[in-house]
Amino acid sequence: ADEVWVNGRPYRGRLEVTRTGPAFRVVNLLSVEDYLRGVLQMETSDTWPEQALKAQAVISRTYALRNRGRHGRQGYDFCREPHCQTYGGAQAERRLTDAAVDATRGEVLVDRKHRLVGAVYHSTCGGSTESAENVWERGGQSYLVPVSCKWCRGSPHYTWMAKVSNELVTRSLEAGGVHVGTVRALGILSHTPSGRVYRVRVYGDRATVDLKANAFRNLVDPRLIRSTFWSGLSKRGNVWQIHGRGWGHGVGLCQWGMRSLADKSMNYGQILRYYYRGVSIDDYRE
């Protein structure tokens, strides 16, 4: 058998087990292509069109190769959580997602200088993707610019309403090092050209602080506040109500848009060049 088992789950490749105090750290050592077989079904679905799965294979491969060593201090490259790409091991493999990995073997996205691009992606953009520099401190890549996307309307996350208790906002900001005391009010200071909230002002009983909206979202609860594409912010009693569109940071490729474009018979190269501007597909060589 070419699989090893941990906690009842099968994995490809080898395992490296290290004792860390009372527990063990288990690291799965495997090739990039085998890793992708455990990622694709977790990040998309084998019910999606073939060209969408191929596009996801290329960006997941590019992302993995560019971000190797992300957890280097802990002694491995990636964790299995969404912020690194969700990884499910061999039990996440499906025939059609495996086929997309095989059909694009070694293919990556590169910029005009043939460097691996930061192939970031998200579930649903809500009508327009966002410039990287409006979301992260180290943004500004020429290929991560806003593009209009009217194809993700079929996403179950296209519109949403979050109910966020004031206590959660207060507690989360304090835990994240933003010391304003008890939150008294929230205000929207500015928007990005694509329509997302850019900066929010938090009024506390001890201090007032301005934050990038994406930082605020990540501190409070990014699963609850699904994006910074807010259409309304109000307070009822002790609960903030945020109406919004889309799910994720909004930068790079919109996966539900990718799915619709593939349904409209766009091939994976065309889809990738739509969401990442000025890039090309190349074979990866060490």
C-alpha positions as a Python dict, from the first residue, in 0.01 Angstrom:
ca = {
    (1, 'A'): (0, 0, 0),
    (2, 'D'): (122, 352, -76),
    (3, 'E'): (-69, 507, 213),
    (4, 'V'): (5, 561, 581),
    (5, 'W'): (-263, 609, 845),
    (6, 'V'): (-291, 865, 1126),
    (7, 'N'): (-595, 889, 1356),
    (8, 'G'): (-795, 675, 1115),
    (9, 'R'): (-709, 885, 810),
    (10, 'P'): (-499, 771, 512),
    (11, 'Y'): (-213, 984, 374),
    (12, 'R'): (21, 948, 80),
    (13, 'G'): (399, 971, 108),
    (14, 'R'): (581, 928, 439),
    (15, 'L'): (530, 1044, 794),
    (16, 'E'): (781, 1216, 1018),
    (17, 'V'): (691, 1178, 1386),
    (18, 'T'): (859, 1398, 1647),
    (19, 'R'): (795, 1401, 2019),
    (20, 'T'): (702, 1747, 2147),
    (21, 'G'): (658, 1722, 2523),
    (22, 'P'): (357, 1506, 2605),
    (23, 'A'): (235, 1504, 2243),
    (24, 'F'): (368, 1403, 1902),
    (25, 'R'): (403, 1619, 1594),
    (26, 'V'): (321, 1429, 1276),
    (27, 'V'): (439, 1578, 946),
    (28, 'N'): (327, 1432, 613),
    (29, 'L'): (618, 1431, 362),
    (30, 'L'): (498, 1407, 3),
    (31, 'S'): (535, 1548, -347),
    (32, 'V'): (353, 1864, -453),
    (33, 'E'): (138, 1667, -698),
    (34, 'D'): (25, 1420, -428),
    (35, 'Y'): (-37, 1711, -190),
    (36, 'L'): (-266, 1872, -449),
    (37, 'R'): (-471, 1553, -473),
    (38, 'G'): (-556, 1606, -105),
    (39, 'V'): (-633, 1977, -153),
    (40, 'L'): (-857, 2007, -459),
    (41, 'Q'): (-1174, 1845, -326),
    (42, 'M'): (-1136, 2043, -2),
    (43, 'E'): (-1114, 2374, -189),
    (44, 'T'): (-1364, 2301, -473),
    (45, 'S'): (-1588, 2004, -556),
    (46, 'D'): (-1568, 1720, -807),
    (47, 'T'): (-1919, 1825, -917),
    (48, 'W'): (-1766, 2142, -1066),
    (49, 'P'): (-1678, 2167, -1439),
    (50, 'E'): (-1349, 2022, -1559),
    (51, 'Q'): (-1199, 2358, -1662),
    (52, 'A'): (-1271, 2505, -1317),
    (53, 'L'): (-1096, 2211, -1150),
    (54, 'K'): (-796, 2255, -1381),
    (55, 'A'): (-779, 2628, -1298),
    (56, 'Q'): (-789, 2543, -926),
    (57, 'A'): (-514, 2283, -971),
    (58, 'V'): (-285, 2544, -1131),
    (59, 'I'): (-342, 2809, -864),
    (60, 'S'): (-320, 2562, -575),
    (61, 'R'): (10, 2430, -718),
    (62, 'T'): (142, 2785, -769),
    (63, 'Y'): (35, 2882, -417),
    (64, 'A'): (203, 2576, -265),
    (65, 'L'): (534, 2624, -448),
    (66, 'R'): (552, 2997, -380),
    (67, 'N'): (465, 2964, -10),
    (68, 'R'): (682, 2667, 85),
    (69, 'G'): (830, 2716, 429),
    (70, 'R'): (533, 2919, 551),
    (71, 'H'): (551, 2730, 880),
    (72, 'G'): (928, 2683, 860),
    (73, 'R'): (981, 2784, 1222),
    (74, 'Q'): (754, 2501, 1331),
    (75, 'G'): (945, 2255, 1113),
    (76, 'Y'): (706, 2207, 820),
    (77, 'D'): (578, 2390, 511),
    (78, 'F'): (200, 2406, 558),
    (79, 'C'): (-72, 2336, 809),
    (80, 'R'): (-396, 2175, 692),
    (81, 'E'): (-617, 2477, 769),
    (82, 'P'): (-774, 2717, 513),
    (83, 'H'): (-511, 2990, 560),
    (84, 'C'): (-254, 2756, 402),
    (85, 'Q'): (-507, 2567, 177),
    (86, 'T'): (-731, 2304, 329),
    (87, 'Y'): (-568, 1960, 308),
    (88, 'G'): (-753, 1635, 365),
    (89, 'G'): (-499, 1366, 277),
    (90, 'A'): (-583, 1061, 66),
    (91, 'Q'): (-943, 1039, 183),
    (92, 'A'): (-1015, 1372, 11),
    (93, 'E'): (-909, 1238, -329),
    (94, 'R'): (-1169, 1202, -604),
    (95, 'R'): (-1137, 1070, -958),
    (96, 'L'): (-1222, 1399, -1129),
    (97, 'T'): (-1009, 1623, -906),
    (98, 'D'): (-717, 1379, -947),
    (99, 'A'): (-768, 1402, -1325),
    (100, 'A'): (-743, 1783, -1309),
    (101, 'V'): (-415, 1759, -1114),
    (102, 'D'): (-275, 1506, -1366),
    (103, 'A'): (-391, 1703, -1671),
    (104, 'T'): (-209, 2017, -1549),
    (105, 'R'): (95, 1838, -1398),
    (106, 'G'): (373, 2089, -1325),
    (107, 'E'): (180, 2390, -1457),
    (108, 'V'): (207, 2714, -1260),
    (109, 'L'): (120, 3081, -1302),
    (110, 'V'): (409, 3323, -1357),
    (111, 'D'): (432, 3700, -1399),
    (112, 'R'): (602, 3884, -1684),
    (113, 'K'): (943, 3819, -1527),
    (114, 'H'): (864, 3445, -1502),
    (115, 'R'): (834, 3451, -1123),
    (116, 'L'): (569, 3248, -944),
    (117, 'V'): (273, 3474, -872),
    (118, 'G'): (91, 3508, -541),
    (119, 'A'): (-206, 3303, -665),
    (120, 'V'): (-450, 3398, -390),
    (121, 'Y'): (-816, 3313, -424),
    (122, 'H'): (-1145, 3326, -236),
    (123, 'S'): (-1494, 3177, -249),
    (124, 'T'): (-1714, 3461, -376),
    (125, 'C'): (-1622, 3818, -469),
    (126, 'G'): (-1976, 3961, -470),
    (127, 'G'): (-1942, 4156, -795),
    (128, 'S'): (-1582, 4274, -809),
    (129, 'T'): (-1248, 4143, -693),
    (130, 'E'): (-1020, 4368, -488),
    (131, 'S'): (-669, 4511, -519),
    (132, 'A'): (-420, 4337, -288),
    (133, 'E'): (-288, 4669, -155),
    (134, 'N'): (-634, 4753, -16),
    (135, 'V'): (-637, 4435, 191),
    (136, 'W'): (-284, 4355, 305),
    (137, 'E'): (13, 4565, 412),
    (138, 'R'): (236, 4397, 154),
    (139, 'G'): (3, 4433, -144),
    (140, 'G'): (61, 4613, -474),
    (141, 'Q'): (128, 4321, -709),
    (142, 'S'): (43, 4429, -1064),
    (143, 'Y'): (-156, 4111, -1135),
    (144, 'L'): (-378, 4143, -824),
    (145, 'V'): (-601, 4429, -936),
    (146, 'P'): (-980, 4465, -918),
    (147, 'V'): (-1174, 4297, -1197),
    (148, 'S'): (-1550, 4309, -1245),
    (149, 'C'): (-1718, 3972, -1191),
    (150, 'K'): (-2088, 3919, -1252),
    (151, 'W'): (-2059, 3541, -1249),
    (152, 'C'): (-2067, 3453, -880),
    (153, 'R'): (-2437, 3536, -826),
    (154, 'G'): (-2511, 3163, -802),
    (155, 'S'): (-2295, 3136, -490),
    (156, 'P'): (-2479, 3060, -165),
    (157, 'H'): (-2257, 3329, -8),
    (158, 'Y'): (-2342, 3606, -256),
    (159, 'T'): (-2542, 3797, 7),
    (160, 'W'): (-2543, 3752, 385),
    (161, 'M'): (-2632, 3917, 711),
    (162, 'A'): (-2414, 3879, 1020),
    (163, 'K'): (-2535, 3932, 1375),
    (164, 'V'): (-2234, 4018, 1588),
    (165, 'S'): (-2271, 4084, 1958),
    (166, 'N'): (-2101, 4396, 2090),
    (167, 'E'): (-1940, 4176, 2354),
    (168, 'L'): (-1775, 3964, 2083),
    (169, 'V'): (-1639, 4277, 1910),
    (170, 'T'): (-1504, 4415, 2239),
    (171, 'R'): (-1349, 4085, 2349),
    (172, 'S'): (-1196, 4003, 2006),
    (173, 'L'): (-1035, 4343, 1961),
    (174, 'E'): (-888, 4331, 2312),
    (175, 'A'): (-751, 3979, 2248),
    (176, 'G'): (-602, 4104, 1919),
    (177, 'G'): (-415, 4386, 2090),
    (178, 'V'): (-657, 4666, 1999),
    (179, 'H'): (-722, 4828, 2337),
    (180, 'V'): (-1025, 5054, 2318),
    (181, 'G'): (-1217, 4927, 2620),
    (182, 'T'): (-1586, 4850, 2572),
    (183, 'V'): (-1696, 4927, 2215),
    (184, 'R'): (-1950, 5211, 2205),
    (185, 'A'): (-1990, 5261, 1830),
    (186, 'L'): (-1854, 5157, 1491),
    (187, 'G'): (-1821, 5384, 1189),
    (188, 'I'): (-1727, 5331, 824),
    (189, 'L'): (-1454, 5580, 731),
    (190, 'S'): (-1384, 5499, 368),
    (191, 'H'): (-1442, 5259, 79),
    (192, 'T'): (-1212, 5117, -188),
    (193, 'P'): (-1283, 5191, -557),
    (194, 'S'): (-1440, 4844, -590),
    (195, 'G'): (-1694, 4932, -323),
    (196, 'R'): (-1560, 4743, -23),
    (197, 'V'): (-1519, 4904, 316),
    (198, 'Y'): (-1155, 5013, 350),
    (199, 'R'): (-1127, 5159, 699),
    (200, 'V'): (-1349, 5140, 1004),
    (201, 'R'): (-1338, 5353, 1318),
    (202, 'V'): (-1394, 5184, 1652),
    (203, 'Y'): (-1515, 5410, 1931),
    (204, 'G'): (-1445, 5259, 2274),
    (205, 'D'): (-1496, 5398, 2620),
    (206, 'R'): (-1116, 5423, 2659),
    (207, 'A'): (-990, 5502, 2311),
    (208, 'T'): (-1085, 5546, 1945),
    (209, 'V'): (-894, 5344, 1683),
    (210, 'D'): (-900, 5328, 1303),
    (211, 'L'): (-846, 4985, 1145),
    (212, 'K'): (-833, 4840, 797),
    (213, 'A'): (-1168, 4668, 750),
    (214, 'N'): (-1000, 4338, 663),
    (215, 'A'): (-802, 4348, 988),
    (216, 'F'): (-1122, 4422, 1181),
    (217, 'R'): (-1298, 4132, 1010),
    (218, 'N'): (-1016, 3887, 1084),
    (219, 'L'): (-993, 3995, 1446),
    (220, 'V'): (-1365, 3965, 1518),
    (221, 'D'): (-1461, 3650, 1323),
    (222, 'P'): (-1402, 3606, 947),
    (223, 'R'): (-1654, 3319, 932),
    (224, 'L'): (-1923, 3548, 1071),
    (225, 'I'): (-1822, 3870, 891),
    (226, 'R'): (-1773, 3699, 557),
    (227, 'S'): (-1621, 3989, 364),
    (228, 'T'): (-1563, 4365, 373),
    (229, 'F'): (-1825, 4421, 99),
    (230, 'W'): (-2078, 4572, 340),
    (231, 'S'): (-2401, 4730, 225),
    (232, 'G'): (-2526, 4814, 573),
    (233, 'L'): (-2413, 4845, 935),
    (234, 'S'): (-2659, 4900, 1217),
    (235, 'K'): (-2706, 4815, 1583),
    (236, 'R'): (-3010, 4659, 1743),
    (237, 'G'): (-2991, 4639, 2118),
    (238, 'N'): (-2647, 4498, 2189),
    (239, 'V'): (-2603, 4330, 1849),
    (240, 'W'): (-2440, 4470, 1535),
    (241, 'Q'): (-2609, 4376, 1209),
    (242, 'I'): (-2386, 4376, 905),
    (243, 'H'): (-2534, 4319, 560),
    (244, 'G'): (-2281, 4218, 298),
    (245, 'R'): (-2189, 4035, -20),
    (246, 'G'): (-1933, 3766, -101),
    (247, 'W'): (-1708, 3549, 112),
    (248, 'G'): (-1335, 3598, 157),
    (249, 'H'): (-1075, 3874, 118),
    (250, 'G'): (-1179, 3937, -243),
    (251, 'V'): (-828, 3934, -391),
    (252, 'G'): (-733, 3724, -694),
    (253, 'L'): (-959, 3452, -828),
    (254, 'C'): (-1328, 3425, -737),
    (255, 'Q'): (-1403, 3050, -720),
    (256, 'W'): (-1777, 3075, -782),
    (257, 'G'): (-1704, 3307, -1074),
    (258, 'M'): (-1452, 3051, -1203),
    (259, 'R'): (-1721, 2783, -1184),
    (260, 'S'): (-1967, 2988, -1392),
    (261, 'L'): (-1707, 3085, -1650),
    (262, 'A'): (-1617, 2718, -1692),
    (263, 'D'): (-1987, 2643, -1740),
    (264, 'K'): (-1986, 2911, -2011),
    (265, 'S'): (-1713, 2706, -2188),
    (266, 'M'): (-1412, 2923, -2102),
    (267, 'N'): (-1097, 2713, -2070),
    (268, 'Y'): (-880, 2723, -1759),
    (269, 'G'): (-611, 2941, -1916),
    (270, 'Q'): (-867, 3205, -2012),
    (271, 'I'): (-1023, 3194, -1665),
    (272, 'L'): (-686, 3242, -1494),
    (273, 'R'): (-585, 3529, -1724),
    (274, 'Y'): (-915, 3701, -1649),
    (275, 'Y'): (-869, 3707, -1273),
    (276, 'Y'): (-490, 3753, -1264),
    (277, 'R'): (-381, 4024, -1509),
    (278, 'G'): (-64, 3988, -1716),
    (279, 'V'): (18, 3631, -1611),
    (280, 'S'): (95, 3319, -1813),
    (281, 'I'): (99, 2944, -1750),
    (282, 'D'): (443, 2785, -1745),
    (283, 'D'): (596, 2451, -1651),
    (284, 'Y'): (759, 2465, -1311),
    (285, 'R'): (1127, 2379, -1291),
    (286, 'E'): (1327, 2392, -972),
}
